[in-house]
Short mmCIF file of C-alpha atoms in Angstrom, two decimals:
data_model
loop_
_atom_site.label_atom_id
_atom_site.label_comp_id
_atom_site.label_asym_id
_atom_site.label_seq_id
_atom_site.Cartn_x
_atom_site.Cartn_y
_atom_site.Cartn_z
CA MET W 114 52.29 136.31 98.75
CA PRO W 115 52.09 132.58 98.21
CA GLU W 116 55.23 130.68 98.87
CA THR W 117 55.39 129.28 95.33
CA GLN W 118 55.62 133.01 93.98
CA CYS W 119 58.71 133.64 96.18
CA MET W 120 60.71 130.71 94.78
CA ASN W 121 62.38 130.40 91.56
CA LYS W 122 61.85 127.66 89.25
CA ASN W 123 64.74 125.53 90.24
CA ASP W 124 64.06 125.72 93.91
CA ILE W 125 60.29 124.49 92.98
CA GLU W 126 61.72 121.60 90.84
CA ASN W 127 64.23 120.68 93.66
CA LYS W 128 61.36 120.48 96.28
CA ASN W 129 59.24 118.59 94.06
CA GLN W 130 62.14 116.12 93.31
CA ILE W 131 62.89 115.45 97.06
CA LYS W 132 59.06 114.96 97.65
CA ASP W 133 59.06 112.68 94.79
CA THR W 134 61.99 110.43 95.87
CA ASN W 135 60.75 110.53 99.58
CA SER W 136 57.35 109.18 98.31
CA VAL W 137 59.46 105.92 97.39
CA PHE W 138 61.57 105.67 100.17
CA GLN W 139 61.19 106.72 103.70
CA PHE W 140 64.89 106.92 105.15
CA LYS W 141 65.71 106.75 108.72
CA PRO W 142 68.82 107.17 110.93
CA PHE W 143 70.29 104.13 112.31
CA THR W 144 69.55 104.42 116.11
CA LEU W 145 70.34 101.74 118.72
CA ASP W 146 66.80 100.71 119.17
CA LYS W 147 66.81 99.45 115.48
CA LYS W 148 69.48 96.97 115.85
CA PRO W 149 67.10 93.90 116.07
CA LEU W 150 65.19 95.20 113.02
CA ILE W 151 68.23 95.72 110.86
CA GLU W 152 69.90 92.32 112.02
CA SER W 153 66.72 90.57 111.11
CA TYR W 154 67.52 91.38 107.55
CA THR W 155 71.37 91.08 107.54
CA LYS W 156 72.19 88.31 109.93
CA PRO W 157 70.21 85.41 108.30
CA TRP W 158 72.22 85.59 105.17
CA GLY W 159 75.50 84.81 106.84
CA ALA W 160 77.36 87.60 105.06
CA GLU W 161 81.19 88.02 105.97
CA CYS W 162 81.18 91.65 104.76
CA SER W 163 82.07 94.12 107.59
CA ASP W 164 79.98 96.79 106.12
CA LEU W 165 76.74 95.03 107.10
CA SER W 166 77.67 94.96 110.96
CA PHE W 167 75.28 97.24 112.70
CA THR W 168 77.97 98.68 114.72
CA ASN W 169 79.57 99.91 111.65
CA LEU W 170 76.23 101.39 110.44
CA PHE W 171 75.48 103.09 113.81
CA ILE W 172 79.00 104.57 114.64
CA TRP W 173 79.93 105.39 110.96
CA GLY W 174 76.54 106.47 109.81
CA THR W 175 75.72 109.58 112.16
CA ASP W 176 74.55 112.97 110.65
CA GLY W 177 72.90 111.41 107.87
CA LYS W 178 75.99 109.75 106.35
CA MET W 179 74.07 106.27 106.40
CA GLU W 180 70.39 105.83 106.57
CA TYR W 181 67.98 102.86 106.07
CA ALA W 182 64.56 102.35 104.39
CA GLU W 183 62.16 99.30 104.33
CA LYS W 184 60.06 98.70 101.17
CA ASP W 185 58.28 95.57 100.07
CA ASP W 186 60.22 93.26 102.47
CA VAL W 187 63.57 94.74 101.39
CA LEU W 188 66.14 96.70 103.24
CA TYR W 189 67.98 99.62 101.59
CA ILE W 190 70.99 101.40 102.82
CA LYS W 191 71.79 104.77 101.53
CA LEU W 192 75.22 106.61 101.92
CA ASP W 193 75.58 110.25 101.72
CA PHE W 194 79.28 111.36 102.51
CA LYS W 195 80.83 114.59 101.85
CA ARG W 196 82.38 115.11 98.45
CA VAL W 197 80.87 111.68 97.30
CA PRO W 198 77.68 111.36 95.17
CA VAL W 199 74.91 109.45 97.03
CA TYR W 200 75.11 105.70 96.55
CA PHE W 201 73.39 102.50 97.85
CA TRP W 202 74.65 99.20 99.09
CA ALA W 203 72.97 96.04 97.51
CA PRO W 204 69.19 95.74 98.56
CA ILE W 205 68.81 93.39 101.33
CA PRO W 206 65.62 91.10 101.12
CA LYS W 207 64.14 89.53 104.16
CA ALA W 208 65.34 86.03 104.26
CA GLY W 209 62.67 83.37 103.46
CA VAL W 210 60.46 86.08 101.73
CA GLN W 211 60.00 85.96 98.04
CA VAL W 212 60.67 89.18 96.59
CA ASN W 213 61.07 90.77 93.18
CA TYR W 214 64.95 91.44 93.33
CA ARG W 215 65.13 93.02 90.08
CA LYS W 216 62.38 95.51 90.96
CA ALA W 217 64.12 96.25 94.18
CA VAL W 218 67.42 97.12 92.38
CA TYR W 219 65.68 99.41 89.88
CA ASP W 220 63.71 101.14 92.58
CA ALA W 221 67.07 102.26 94.12
CA ILE W 222 68.32 103.25 90.63
CA ASP W 223 65.28 105.31 90.04
CA TYR W 224 65.71 107.01 93.15
CA MET W 225 69.36 107.93 92.59
CA ARG W 226 68.58 109.33 88.94
CA LYS W 227 65.83 111.44 90.62
CA LEU W 228 68.33 112.78 92.89
CA GLY W 229 70.42 113.57 89.97
CA VAL W 230 73.43 111.24 90.66
CA GLU W 231 75.06 108.52 88.76
CA PRO W 232 73.29 105.31 90.06
CA THR W 233 75.82 102.99 91.70
CA PHE W 234 75.59 99.97 94.26
CA ARG W 235 78.99 99.89 96.15
CA SER W 236 80.60 97.29 98.48
CA VAL W 237 78.37 94.47 96.83
CA SER W 238 79.74 91.15 98.11
CA SER W 239 78.45 87.60 98.38
CA PRO W 240 75.59 86.62 98.46
CA PHE W 241 74.14 89.84 97.16
CA TYR W 242 76.82 89.91 94.24
CA GLU W 243 75.18 86.81 92.96
CA MET W 244 71.68 87.90 93.49
CA MET W 245 72.31 91.36 91.70
CA GLN W 246 74.28 89.46 88.68
CA LYS W 247 71.32 87.17 88.33
CA ALA W 248 68.36 89.55 88.53
CA CYS W 249 70.01 92.24 86.43
CA PRO W 250 72.73 90.65 84.09
CA GLU W 251 72.82 93.83 82.14
CA LEU W 252 74.50 95.91 84.85
CA PHE W 253 78.17 96.62 84.70
CA ILE W 254 80.35 95.35 87.53
CA LEU W 255 83.67 96.90 88.76
CA PRO W 256 85.75 95.64 91.55
CA THR W 257 86.45 97.99 94.37
CA ASP W 258 89.48 96.47 95.90
CA ILE W 259 90.12 99.44 98.27
CA ALA W 260 87.02 98.08 100.22
CA TRP W 261 87.93 94.41 100.31
CA ASP W 262 88.10 93.01 103.81
CA TYR W 263 91.14 91.09 104.99
CA VAL W 264 90.33 87.68 106.68
CA TYR W 265 92.89 85.90 108.86
CA GLU W 266 93.07 82.48 110.53
CA ARG W 267 92.60 83.12 114.19
CA GLU W 268 95.33 80.64 115.15
CA LYS W 269 98.15 82.22 113.04
CA LEU W 270 97.36 85.58 114.35
CA GLU W 271 97.94 84.22 117.89
CA THR W 272 100.91 82.05 117.44
CA LEU W 273 102.51 83.85 114.37
CA LYS W 274 104.19 80.63 113.52
CA GLY W 275 105.93 80.30 110.09
CA LYS W 276 108.69 82.16 108.41
CA LYS W 277 106.41 84.78 106.85
CA LEU W 278 105.34 86.14 110.25
CA HIS W 279 109.05 86.05 111.68
CA GLY W 280 109.04 89.91 111.67
CA LYS W 281 105.84 90.17 113.57
CA ARG W 282 107.18 87.68 116.31
CA ASN W 283 110.43 89.79 116.57
CA HIS W 284 108.09 92.93 117.27
CA ILE W 285 106.33 91.07 119.96
CA ASN W 286 109.49 89.84 121.61
CA LYS W 287 111.01 93.35 121.51
CA PHE W 288 107.91 94.61 123.43
CA LEU W 289 108.28 91.88 125.94
CA SER W 290 111.73 92.59 126.53
CA LEU W 291 111.13 96.33 127.13
CA TYR W 292 107.86 95.86 129.03
CA PRO W 293 108.01 92.76 130.72
CA ASP W 294 105.48 93.69 133.40
CA PHE W 295 102.78 94.79 130.73
CA GLU W 296 99.16 93.79 131.47
CA TYR W 297 96.23 92.80 129.30
CA GLN W 298 92.78 93.50 130.44
CA LYS W 299 89.47 93.10 128.93
CA LEU W 300 88.20 96.61 128.05
CA ASP W 301 85.37 97.82 130.48
CA SER W 302 83.73 101.32 130.92
CA SER W 303 86.19 102.24 133.70
CA MET W 304 88.69 102.62 130.81
CA ILE W 305 86.93 104.81 128.48
CA ASP W 306 88.47 108.00 129.64
CA ASP W 307 91.83 106.49 129.26
CA CYS W 308 90.92 105.31 125.66
CA VAL W 309 89.76 108.58 124.68
CA ALA W 310 93.11 110.26 125.97
CA LEU W 311 95.07 107.87 124.04
CA TYR W 312 93.04 108.50 120.69
CA ASP W 313 93.49 112.21 121.22
CA GLN W 314 97.30 111.74 121.69
CA TRP W 315 97.07 109.53 118.53
CA ILE W 316 95.65 112.45 116.56
CA GLU W 317 98.30 114.92 118.18
CA ASP W 318 101.04 112.62 116.77
CA LYS W 319 99.83 113.16 113.23
CA GLU W 320 101.41 115.72 111.22
CA GLU W 321 98.18 117.50 110.68
CA ALA W 322 94.71 117.39 112.16
CA SER W 323 91.80 116.88 109.92
CA ALA W 324 87.99 116.91 109.88
CA GLU W 325 88.23 113.09 109.21
CA TYR W 326 89.98 112.54 112.46
CA MET W 327 87.52 114.37 114.47
CA GLU W 328 84.65 112.22 112.80
CA GLU W 329 86.47 109.22 113.61
CA ARG W 330 86.86 110.36 117.10
CA ALA W 331 83.03 110.87 117.48
CA SER W 332 82.54 107.13 115.99
CA VAL W 333 85.14 105.72 118.54
CA LEU W 334 83.28 107.58 121.24
CA LEU W 335 79.86 106.14 120.02
CA ALA W 336 81.48 102.52 120.13
CA LEU W 337 83.13 102.96 123.47
CA ASN W 338 80.07 104.40 125.21
CA ASN W 339 77.56 101.77 123.71
CA MET W 340 79.89 98.47 124.12
CA ASP W 341 77.16 96.46 125.79
CA GLU W 342 74.24 97.57 123.73
CA LEU W 343 76.28 96.85 120.48
CA GLY W 344 77.47 93.62 121.63
CA LEU W 345 81.25 94.75 121.73
CA VAL W 346 84.13 93.22 123.09
CA GLY W 347 87.33 95.06 123.75
CA GLY W 348 90.80 94.62 125.18
CA ALA W 349 93.43 96.78 126.49
CA LEU W 350 97.25 97.00 127.17
CA PHE W 351 98.83 98.58 130.23
CA VAL W 352 102.36 99.32 130.85
CA ASP W 353 103.22 100.52 134.36
CA GLY W 354 99.62 101.17 134.86
CA LYS W 355 99.12 103.34 131.95
CA LEU W 356 96.78 102.27 129.03
CA VAL W 357 98.94 102.35 125.89
CA ALA W 358 96.67 100.28 123.46
CA PHE W 359 92.87 99.20 123.01
CA THR W 360 91.01 97.46 120.46
CA LEU W 361 87.11 96.74 119.96
CA GLY W 362 85.48 93.97 117.98
CA GLU W 363 82.33 91.86 117.76
CA ARG W 364 81.11 88.43 116.63
CA LEU W 365 80.14 89.06 112.94
CA GLN W 366 79.16 85.41 112.32
CA PRO W 367 79.48 82.40 114.56
CA ASN W 368 82.97 81.68 113.39
CA MET W 369 84.21 85.04 112.73
CA GLN W 370 85.41 88.03 114.78
CA LEU W 371 85.23 91.47 113.32
CA VAL W 372 87.72 94.06 114.56
CA HIS W 373 86.44 97.48 114.38
CA ILE W 374 88.98 99.82 116.15
CA GLU W 375 92.57 99.54 117.19
CA LYS W 376 94.61 102.31 118.44
CA ALA W 377 97.82 102.49 120.23
CA ASP W 378 100.78 104.65 121.49
CA ALA W 379 103.32 103.99 118.80
CA SER W 380 106.18 105.17 121.01
CA TYR W 381 105.92 101.71 122.75
CA GLU W 382 107.77 99.65 120.36
CA GLY W 383 105.90 96.59 119.39
CA VAL W 384 102.74 97.88 120.73
CA TYR W 385 100.43 97.22 117.82
CA PRO W 386 101.49 93.66 117.14
CA MET W 387 101.24 93.07 120.71
CA ILE W 388 97.51 94.41 121.22
CA ASN W 389 96.61 92.36 118.14
CA GLN W 390 98.03 89.15 119.45
CA GLN W 391 96.75 89.55 122.99
CA TYR W 392 93.07 90.35 121.84
CA ILE W 393 93.03 87.36 119.71
CA LYS W 394 94.56 85.12 122.46
CA ASN W 395 91.99 86.40 124.99
CA GLU W 396 88.69 87.34 123.16
CA CYS W 397 88.58 85.24 119.97
CA MET W 398 89.37 81.70 121.25
CA ASP W 399 86.12 80.18 119.87
CA VAL W 400 86.30 81.43 116.35
CA ALA W 401 88.41 80.33 113.23
CA LEU W 402 88.51 83.40 111.36
CA VAL W 403 89.22 87.42 111.99
CA ASN W 404 87.92 89.87 109.73
CA ARG W 405 90.25 93.15 110.12
CA GLU W 406 88.12 95.21 107.60
CA GLU W 407 89.38 97.06 104.46
CA ASP W 408 92.59 99.31 104.07
CA MET W 409 90.59 102.13 102.15
CA GLY W 410 93.36 102.35 99.72
CA ILE W 411 95.61 103.70 102.27
CA GLU W 412 99.22 102.56 101.50
CA GLY W 413 100.48 102.21 105.04
CA MET W 414 97.49 100.66 106.29
CA ARG W 415 97.61 98.11 103.15
CA LYS W 416 101.17 97.44 103.81
CA ALA W 417 100.39 96.53 107.46
CA LYS W 418 97.33 94.38 106.78
CA ARG W 419 99.06 92.43 103.84
CA ALA W 420 102.11 91.64 106.31
CA TYR W 421 99.99 89.44 108.29
CA TYR W 422 99.10 87.17 105.20
CA PRO W 423 95.25 87.07 105.10
CA VAL W 424 93.79 83.61 104.27
CA LYS W 425 91.30 85.09 102.04
CA MET W 426 89.70 88.52 101.03
CA ILE W 427 86.04 89.45 101.26
CA GLU W 428 85.68 90.88 97.73
CA LYS W 429 83.45 93.79 96.95
CA TYR W 430 82.21 95.19 93.68
CA MET W 431 80.38 98.45 92.19
CA PHE W 432 77.35 97.77 89.95
CA SER W 433 76.02 100.44 87.84
CA PRO W 434 73.75 100.78 84.71
CA ARG W 435 76.66 101.92 82.53
CA ASP W 436 80.34 101.24 82.33
CA LEU W 437 81.90 103.58 84.90
CA SER W 438 85.55 102.34 84.74
CA GLN W 439 86.82 105.51 83.01
CA ALA W 440 84.16 107.86 84.55
CA LYS W 441 85.11 111.00 86.59
CA GLY W 442 83.51 112.24 89.59
CA ILE W 443 81.84 108.98 90.98
CA TRP W 444 84.44 108.73 93.87
CA GLY W 445 84.24 112.49 94.86
CA GLN W 446 88.01 112.98 94.58
CA GLU W 447 88.53 113.52 90.70
#
């Protein structure tokens, strides 16, 4: 019996729908060999948004969660996370090439509509915010501050001078008094097993394990195992020969370091402020700014990041064809 006779009407429509959308974009996974290609689109714009780091795309975009496509000299990034409808980031034109940006935006909108999801572009920051606003002034704009990046002056993170950072200095002084023989080392491949063991202990110390922690663990492993290929620079703290904290970052822009991962054994008092300061002091001397990414709306993380008093935030917005400020379901949690 022919295949079409074995399929119901909905199956046929879904198959045709997927075929139709795939004819517009050919999405592919972010693999290490595509780093030069992706950065040929992203780097020339000088964007300070952490989302556009190839490392973030590679380590967090596994299993189809993030994919890219090229069309008419424009890079498209599609995100498909569990319990969240498919969405896009702002289309990224190839720098120096004249493109029809309005068409690029609406090609993505049409794709999302054919998938049956509310078309949204999320984490839209400068310069793409201005490009989308100019090309498509009819689109609605909604701030998404849970995704705003925290940016700090490197010197202040190192010296912690001033009344506002007095508490952080106290935490570091406490660490120094308890562990005067601590050692900071630049992270290398010989420390990966210890970093993984530390991360596993960090998970065990949580009240309950979750699938999100396991996914994060896989992403941390990808970063650790591909430090050289990704251009990552890490640091580690040791107390009595035991690794008690590690961090990983990269040069996002010539004057800005981006910190991706920071984990520590919190039983060592003051360990988080200490690894933060030591990494900045040893690995970030030739930059003026440090981007420590977003807080994801997590209250504890938000409080911790605000306590260092950022010099600025990398603002990000959602663009959509209709006003979604009161809409339900677009975040996947309502």
